[in-house]
CSV table of C-alpha atoms in Angstrom, one decimal:
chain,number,residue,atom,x,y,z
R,15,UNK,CA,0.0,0.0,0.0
R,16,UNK,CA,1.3,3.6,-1.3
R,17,UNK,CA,1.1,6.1,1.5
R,18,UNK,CA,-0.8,9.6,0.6
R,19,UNK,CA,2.2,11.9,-0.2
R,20,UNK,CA,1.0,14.4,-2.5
R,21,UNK,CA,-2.4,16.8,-2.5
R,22,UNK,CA,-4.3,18.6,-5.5
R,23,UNK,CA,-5.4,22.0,-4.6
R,24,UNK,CA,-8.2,23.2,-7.5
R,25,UNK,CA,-7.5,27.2,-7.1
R,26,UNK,CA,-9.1,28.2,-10.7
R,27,UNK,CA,-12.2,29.4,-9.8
R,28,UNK,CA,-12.7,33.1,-10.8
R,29,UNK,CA,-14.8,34.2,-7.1
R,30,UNK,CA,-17.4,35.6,-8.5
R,31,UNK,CA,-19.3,35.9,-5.5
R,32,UNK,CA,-16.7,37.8,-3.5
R,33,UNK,CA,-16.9,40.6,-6.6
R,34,UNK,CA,-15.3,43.5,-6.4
R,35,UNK,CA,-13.2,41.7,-4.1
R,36,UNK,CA,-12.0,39.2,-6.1
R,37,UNK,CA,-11.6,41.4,-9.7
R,38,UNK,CA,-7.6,41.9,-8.6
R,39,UNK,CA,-7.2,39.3,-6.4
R,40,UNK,CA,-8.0,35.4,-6.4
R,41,UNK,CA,-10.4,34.5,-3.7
R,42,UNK,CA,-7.8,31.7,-2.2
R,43,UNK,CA,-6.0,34.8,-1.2
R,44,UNK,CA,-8.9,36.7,1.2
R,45,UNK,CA,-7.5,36.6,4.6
R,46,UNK,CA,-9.4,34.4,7.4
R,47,UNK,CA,-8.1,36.9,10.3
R,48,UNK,CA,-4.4,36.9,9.2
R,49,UNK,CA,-3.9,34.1,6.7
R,50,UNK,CA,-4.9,33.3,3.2
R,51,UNK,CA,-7.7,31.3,3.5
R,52,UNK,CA,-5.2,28.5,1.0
R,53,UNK,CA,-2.6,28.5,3.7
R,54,UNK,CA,-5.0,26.9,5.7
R,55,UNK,CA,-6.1,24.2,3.4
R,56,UNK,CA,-2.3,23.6,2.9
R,57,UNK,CA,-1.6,23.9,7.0
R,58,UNK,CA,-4.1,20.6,7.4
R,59,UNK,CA,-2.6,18.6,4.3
R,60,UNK,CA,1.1,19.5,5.8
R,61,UNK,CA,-0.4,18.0,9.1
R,62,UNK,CA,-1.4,14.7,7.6
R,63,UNK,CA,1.9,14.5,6.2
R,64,UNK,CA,1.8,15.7,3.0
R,65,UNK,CA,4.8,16.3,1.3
R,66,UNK,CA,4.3,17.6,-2.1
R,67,UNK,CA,1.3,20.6,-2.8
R,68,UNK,CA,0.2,20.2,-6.3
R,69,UNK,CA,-2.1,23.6,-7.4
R,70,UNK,CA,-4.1,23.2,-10.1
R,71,UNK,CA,-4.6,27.2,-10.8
R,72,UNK,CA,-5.9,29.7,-14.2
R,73,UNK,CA,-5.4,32.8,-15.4
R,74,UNK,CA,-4.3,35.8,-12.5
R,75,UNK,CA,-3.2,33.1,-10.1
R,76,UNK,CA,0.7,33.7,-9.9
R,77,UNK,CA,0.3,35.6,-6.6
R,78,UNK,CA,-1.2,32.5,-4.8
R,79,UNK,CA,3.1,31.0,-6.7
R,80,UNK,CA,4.0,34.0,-4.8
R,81,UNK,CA,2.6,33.2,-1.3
R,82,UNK,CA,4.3,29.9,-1.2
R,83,UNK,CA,7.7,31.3,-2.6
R,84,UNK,CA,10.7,32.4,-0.6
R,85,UNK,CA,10.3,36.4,-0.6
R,86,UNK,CA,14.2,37.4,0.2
R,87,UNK,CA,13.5,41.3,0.4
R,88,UNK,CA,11.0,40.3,3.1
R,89,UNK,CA,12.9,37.7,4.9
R,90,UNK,CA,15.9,40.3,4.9
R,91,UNK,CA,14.4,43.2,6.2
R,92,UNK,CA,12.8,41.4,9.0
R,93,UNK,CA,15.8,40.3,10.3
R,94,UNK,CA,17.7,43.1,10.1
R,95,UNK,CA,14.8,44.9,12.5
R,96,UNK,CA,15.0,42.3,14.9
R,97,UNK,CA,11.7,40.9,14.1
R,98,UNK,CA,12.5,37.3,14.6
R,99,UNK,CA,9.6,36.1,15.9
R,100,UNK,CA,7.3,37.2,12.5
R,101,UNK,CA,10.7,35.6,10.7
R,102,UNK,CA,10.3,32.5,12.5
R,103,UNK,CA,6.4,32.2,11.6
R,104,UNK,CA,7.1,33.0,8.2
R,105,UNK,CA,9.8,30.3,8.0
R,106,UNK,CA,7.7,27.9,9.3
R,107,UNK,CA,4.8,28.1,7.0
R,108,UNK,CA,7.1,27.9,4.2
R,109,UNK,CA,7.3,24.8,2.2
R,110,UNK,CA,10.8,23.0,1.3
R,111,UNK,CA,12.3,23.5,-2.1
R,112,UNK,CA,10.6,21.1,-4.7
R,113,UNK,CA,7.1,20.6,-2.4
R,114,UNK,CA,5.0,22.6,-4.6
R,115,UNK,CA,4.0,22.3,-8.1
R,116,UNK,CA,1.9,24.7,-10.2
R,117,UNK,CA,-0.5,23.6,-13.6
R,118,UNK,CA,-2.8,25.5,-15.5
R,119,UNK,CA,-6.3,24.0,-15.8
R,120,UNK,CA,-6.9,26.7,-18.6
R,121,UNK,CA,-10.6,26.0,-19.6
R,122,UNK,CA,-13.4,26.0,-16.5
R,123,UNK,CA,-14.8,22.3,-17.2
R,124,UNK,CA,-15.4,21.8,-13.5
R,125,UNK,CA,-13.7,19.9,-10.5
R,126,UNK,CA,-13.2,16.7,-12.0
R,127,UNK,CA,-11.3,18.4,-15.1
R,128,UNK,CA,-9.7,20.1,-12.7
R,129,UNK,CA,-8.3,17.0,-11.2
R,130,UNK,CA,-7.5,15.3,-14.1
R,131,UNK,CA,-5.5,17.9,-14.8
R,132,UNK,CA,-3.1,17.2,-11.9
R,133,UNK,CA,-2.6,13.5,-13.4
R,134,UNK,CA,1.3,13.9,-14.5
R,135,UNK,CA,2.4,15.7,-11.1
R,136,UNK,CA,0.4,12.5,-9.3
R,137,UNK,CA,1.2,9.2,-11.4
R,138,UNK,CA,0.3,6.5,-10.3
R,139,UNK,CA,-0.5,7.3,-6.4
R,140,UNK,CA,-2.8,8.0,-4.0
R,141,UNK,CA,-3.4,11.2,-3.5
R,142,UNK,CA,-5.3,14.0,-1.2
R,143,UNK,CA,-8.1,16.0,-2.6
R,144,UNK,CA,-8.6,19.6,-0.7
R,145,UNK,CA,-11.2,22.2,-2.0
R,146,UNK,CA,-9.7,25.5,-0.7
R,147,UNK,CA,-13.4,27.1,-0.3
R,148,UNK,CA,-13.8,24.9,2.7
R,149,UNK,CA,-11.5,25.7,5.7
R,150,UNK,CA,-11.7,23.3,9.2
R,151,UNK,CA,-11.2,24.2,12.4
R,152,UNK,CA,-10.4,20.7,15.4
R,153,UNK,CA,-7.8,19.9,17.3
R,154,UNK,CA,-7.0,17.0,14.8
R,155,UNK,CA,-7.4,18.2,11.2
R,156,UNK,CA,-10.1,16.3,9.0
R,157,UNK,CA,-7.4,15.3,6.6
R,158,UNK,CA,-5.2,13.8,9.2
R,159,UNK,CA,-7.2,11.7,10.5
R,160,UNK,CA,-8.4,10.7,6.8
R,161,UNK,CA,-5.1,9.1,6.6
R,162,UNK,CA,-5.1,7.4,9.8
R,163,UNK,CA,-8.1,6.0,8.4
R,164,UNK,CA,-6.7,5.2,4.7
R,165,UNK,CA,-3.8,3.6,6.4
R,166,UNK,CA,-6.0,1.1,8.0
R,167,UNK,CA,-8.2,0.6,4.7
R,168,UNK,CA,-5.8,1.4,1.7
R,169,UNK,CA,-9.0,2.5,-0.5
R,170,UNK,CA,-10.9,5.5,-1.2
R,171,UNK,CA,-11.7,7.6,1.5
R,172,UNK,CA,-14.5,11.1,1.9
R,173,UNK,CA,-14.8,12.8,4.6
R,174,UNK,CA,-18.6,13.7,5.5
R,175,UNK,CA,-20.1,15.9,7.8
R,176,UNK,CA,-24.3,15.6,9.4
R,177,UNK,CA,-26.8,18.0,8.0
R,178,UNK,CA,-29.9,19.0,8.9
R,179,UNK,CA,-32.0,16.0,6.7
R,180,UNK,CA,-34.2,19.2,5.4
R,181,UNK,CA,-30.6,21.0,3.7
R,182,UNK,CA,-29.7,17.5,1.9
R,183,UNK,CA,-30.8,18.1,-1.1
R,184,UNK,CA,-28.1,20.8,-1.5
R,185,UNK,CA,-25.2,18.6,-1.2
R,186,UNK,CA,-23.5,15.5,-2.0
R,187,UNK,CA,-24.5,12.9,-0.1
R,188,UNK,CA,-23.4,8.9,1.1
R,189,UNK,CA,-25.3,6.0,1.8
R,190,UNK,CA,-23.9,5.0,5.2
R,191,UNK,CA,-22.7,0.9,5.4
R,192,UNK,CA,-21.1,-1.3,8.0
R,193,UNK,CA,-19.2,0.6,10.7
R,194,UNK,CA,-15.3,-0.5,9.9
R,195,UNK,CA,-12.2,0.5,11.7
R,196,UNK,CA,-12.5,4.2,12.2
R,197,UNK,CA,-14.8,5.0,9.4
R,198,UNK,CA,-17.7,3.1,7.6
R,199,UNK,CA,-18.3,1.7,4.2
R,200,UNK,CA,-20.2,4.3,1.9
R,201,UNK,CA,-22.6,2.3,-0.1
R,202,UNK,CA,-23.4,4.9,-2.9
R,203,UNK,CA,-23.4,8.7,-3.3
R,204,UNK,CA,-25.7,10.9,-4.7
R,205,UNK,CA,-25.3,14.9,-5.9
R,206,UNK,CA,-28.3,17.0,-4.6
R,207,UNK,CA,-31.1,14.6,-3.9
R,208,UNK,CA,-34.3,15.1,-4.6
R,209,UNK,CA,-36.3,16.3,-1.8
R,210,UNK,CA,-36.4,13.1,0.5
R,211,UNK,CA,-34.8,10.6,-1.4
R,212,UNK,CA,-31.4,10.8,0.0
R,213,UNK,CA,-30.0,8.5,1.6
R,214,UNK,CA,-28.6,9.7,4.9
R,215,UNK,CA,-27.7,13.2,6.0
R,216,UNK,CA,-24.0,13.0,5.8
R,217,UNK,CA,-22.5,15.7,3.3
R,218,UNK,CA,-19.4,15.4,1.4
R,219,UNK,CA,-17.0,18.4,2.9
R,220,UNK,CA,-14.3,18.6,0.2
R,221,UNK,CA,-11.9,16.5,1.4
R,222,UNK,CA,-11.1,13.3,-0.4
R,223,UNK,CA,-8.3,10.5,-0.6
R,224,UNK,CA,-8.4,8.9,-3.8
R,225,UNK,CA,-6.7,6.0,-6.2
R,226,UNK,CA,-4.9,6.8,-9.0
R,227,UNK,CA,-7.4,5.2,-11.1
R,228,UNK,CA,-9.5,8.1,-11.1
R,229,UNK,CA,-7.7,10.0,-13.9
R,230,UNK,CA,-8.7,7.3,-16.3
R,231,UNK,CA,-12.3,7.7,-15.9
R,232,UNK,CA,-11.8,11.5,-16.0
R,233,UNK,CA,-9.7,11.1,-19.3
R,234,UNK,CA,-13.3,10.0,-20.7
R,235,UNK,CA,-15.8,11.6,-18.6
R,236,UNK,CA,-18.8,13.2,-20.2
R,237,UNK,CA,-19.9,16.4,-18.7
R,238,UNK,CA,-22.5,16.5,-16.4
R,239,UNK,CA,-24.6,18.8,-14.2
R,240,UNK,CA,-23.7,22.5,-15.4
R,241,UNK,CA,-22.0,21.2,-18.6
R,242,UNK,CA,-19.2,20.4,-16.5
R,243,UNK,CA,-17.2,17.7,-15.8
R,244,UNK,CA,-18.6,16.4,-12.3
R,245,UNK,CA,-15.5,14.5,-9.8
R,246,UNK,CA,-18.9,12.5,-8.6
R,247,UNK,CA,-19.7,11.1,-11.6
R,248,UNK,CA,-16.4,9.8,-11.9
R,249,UNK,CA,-16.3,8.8,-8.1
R,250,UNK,CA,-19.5,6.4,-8.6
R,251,UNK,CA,-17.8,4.7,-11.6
R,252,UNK,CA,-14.9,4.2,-9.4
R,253,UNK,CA,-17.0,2.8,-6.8
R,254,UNK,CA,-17.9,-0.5,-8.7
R,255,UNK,CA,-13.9,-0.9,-9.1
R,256,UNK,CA,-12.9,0.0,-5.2
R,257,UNK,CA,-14.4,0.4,-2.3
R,258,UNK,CA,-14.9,3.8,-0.6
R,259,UNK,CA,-14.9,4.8,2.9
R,260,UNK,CA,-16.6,7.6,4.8
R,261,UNK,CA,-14.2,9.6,7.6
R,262,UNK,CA,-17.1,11.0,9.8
R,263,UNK,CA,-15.3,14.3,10.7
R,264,UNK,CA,-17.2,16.2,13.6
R,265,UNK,CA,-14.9,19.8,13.7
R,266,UNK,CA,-16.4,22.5,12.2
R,267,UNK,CA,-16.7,23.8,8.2
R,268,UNK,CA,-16.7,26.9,6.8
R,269,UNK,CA,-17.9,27.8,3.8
R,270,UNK,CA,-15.2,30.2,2.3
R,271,UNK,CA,-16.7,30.1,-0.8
R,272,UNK,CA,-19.6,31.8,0.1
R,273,UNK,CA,-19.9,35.7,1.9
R,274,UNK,CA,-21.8,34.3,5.1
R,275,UNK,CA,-19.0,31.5,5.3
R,276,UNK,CA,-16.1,33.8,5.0
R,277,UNK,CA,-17.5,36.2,7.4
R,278,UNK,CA,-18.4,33.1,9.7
R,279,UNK,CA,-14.8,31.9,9.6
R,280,UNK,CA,-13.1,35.0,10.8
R,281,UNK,CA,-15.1,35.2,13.5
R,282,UNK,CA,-14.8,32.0,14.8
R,283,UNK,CA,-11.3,31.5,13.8
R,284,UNK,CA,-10.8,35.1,15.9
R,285,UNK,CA,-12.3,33.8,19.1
R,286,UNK,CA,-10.2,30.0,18.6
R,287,UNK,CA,-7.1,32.8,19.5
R,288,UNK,CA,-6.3,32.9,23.0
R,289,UNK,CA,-4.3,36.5,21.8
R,290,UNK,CA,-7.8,37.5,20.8
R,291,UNK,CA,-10.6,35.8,22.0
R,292,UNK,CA,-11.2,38.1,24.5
R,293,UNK,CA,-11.0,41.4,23.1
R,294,UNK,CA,-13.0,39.9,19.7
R,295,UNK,CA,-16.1,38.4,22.3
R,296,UNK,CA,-16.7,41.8,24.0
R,297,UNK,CA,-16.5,43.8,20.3
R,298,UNK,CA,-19.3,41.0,18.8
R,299,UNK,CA,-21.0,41.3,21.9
R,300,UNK,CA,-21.0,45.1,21.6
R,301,UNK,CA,-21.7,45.4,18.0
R,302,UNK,CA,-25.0,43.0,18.5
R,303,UNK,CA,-26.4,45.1,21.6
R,304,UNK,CA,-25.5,48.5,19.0
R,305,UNK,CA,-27.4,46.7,15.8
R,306,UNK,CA,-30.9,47.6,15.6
R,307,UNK,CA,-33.2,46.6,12.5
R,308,UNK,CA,-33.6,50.3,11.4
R,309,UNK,CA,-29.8,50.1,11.4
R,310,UNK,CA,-29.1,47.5,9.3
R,311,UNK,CA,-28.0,48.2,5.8
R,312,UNK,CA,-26.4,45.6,3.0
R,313,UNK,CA,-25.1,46.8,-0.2
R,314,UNK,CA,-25.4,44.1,-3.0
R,315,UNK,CA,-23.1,44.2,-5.6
């Protein structure tokens, strides 16, 4: 059995619901608190182990290159001001030379095109699957304990998450098997079902473990929902081939790809601080005895 070495980040959506936001800047790049919401995603692969960051990125991605490169002007100055501890946080966040590799997905056919496109950097291995819209927030991240679980399976694993039965038909969801090990077997998946038809109310999170053999039933995929190329479509021919497991992860997701999710993720990542939970609790608890209804104002793009 191959252990999971490498993970596919899919970074070329354009944002368009973070507009004007996004217009200059890729949405990978917004800051939960004081980090890019992709140095997250990469922080839980690194703790699982992973070794080499594949980014599967378009057109006015090169600053997300940037983020992960060695900035010497940077580094420089803040030694020479004595700032070692920001130095030393830097350093640490910064991947080893050779860990990250870069490919252009060029057309937007969807997630699963997306990961096909990642096939060379891969070859033939298991790999880790991490949609940088979705950010956790445990003590042990989602994907490391994924791997505890594929070590103990050597299949395909998904991570999954309860929702309320009434919000299943907006997600992806498993048919729940026989408990095994630390996980259970998923018995079939379904994308947005009907309105009760589904078959539990566990939610793929975007997180995924999958065999190499996926990229040869991408190579001939025909587009599904949204004229895209759907990775579930894909997944369920995979599943008559190999066995998947579900990794019941109970931290909390937030939704980075969405305004409500981003806003809900700085706050809650502000008040996991112990530098600012504090100070942050007494401002939101301020700010909510100040809002009034005649107060409130939005301002739609």
């Amino acid at each position: 059995m191959k252990r999971v070495r490498k993970a596919v980040f899919p970074v070329a959506g354009l944002g368009t619901r973070f507009l004007p936001a996004t217009k200059a800047i890729p949405k990978e790049m917004l800051t939960v608190v004081d980090r890019p919401v992709i140095q997250y995603v990469v922080d839980e692969a690194r703790e699982a182990g992973i070794e080499h960051f594949i980014f599967v990125t378009g057109r006015n991605k090169a600053v997300i290159e940037d983020h992960f490169d060695v900035q010497f002007e940077l580094y420089d100055t803040l030694a020479q001001r004595g700032k070692d501890d920001e130095l030393a946080r830097l350093q640490r966040l910064q991947p080893s030379p050779g860990q990250t590799s870069f490919t252009r997905q060029q057309v937007p056919l969807g997630l699963g095109h997306a990961v096909w496109c990642a096939r060379e950097l891969v070859g033939d291995e298991p790999f880790a699957l991490l949609l940088p819209d979705m950010i956790m927030q445990s003590e042990k991240s989602c994907m490391k304990e994924m791997v505890e679980l594929y070590a103990e399976t050597g299949n395909n694993i998904v991570a999954v998450q309860e929702c309320d039965p009434a919000e299943a038909h907006k997600y992806g969801i498993v048919g729940r098997g026989e408990d095994t090990h630390h996980g259970f077997r998923i018995t079939g998946m379904v994308e947005k079902p009907k309105t009760g038809t589904a078959p539990s109310n566990l939610y793929i999170n975007g997180r995924y473990i999958l065999q190499p053999e996926i990229f040869g039933i991408l190579e001939g995929q025909e587009k599904g929902a949204g004229n895209e190329i759907q990775l579930t479509d894909a997944m369920l021919k995979l599943e008559k081939q190999q066995p998947f497991y579900g990794c019941h992860y109970r931290g909390r997701t937030f939704d980075c790809g969405s305004p409500e999710g981003f806003v809900e993720a700085n706050v809650a990542f502000a008040l996991w601080r112990s530098d600012m939970n504090g100070r942050m609790a007494g401002i939101i608890s301020r700010l909510l005895d100040e809002m009034k209804p005649s107060q409130q104002r939005g301002a739609a793009f």
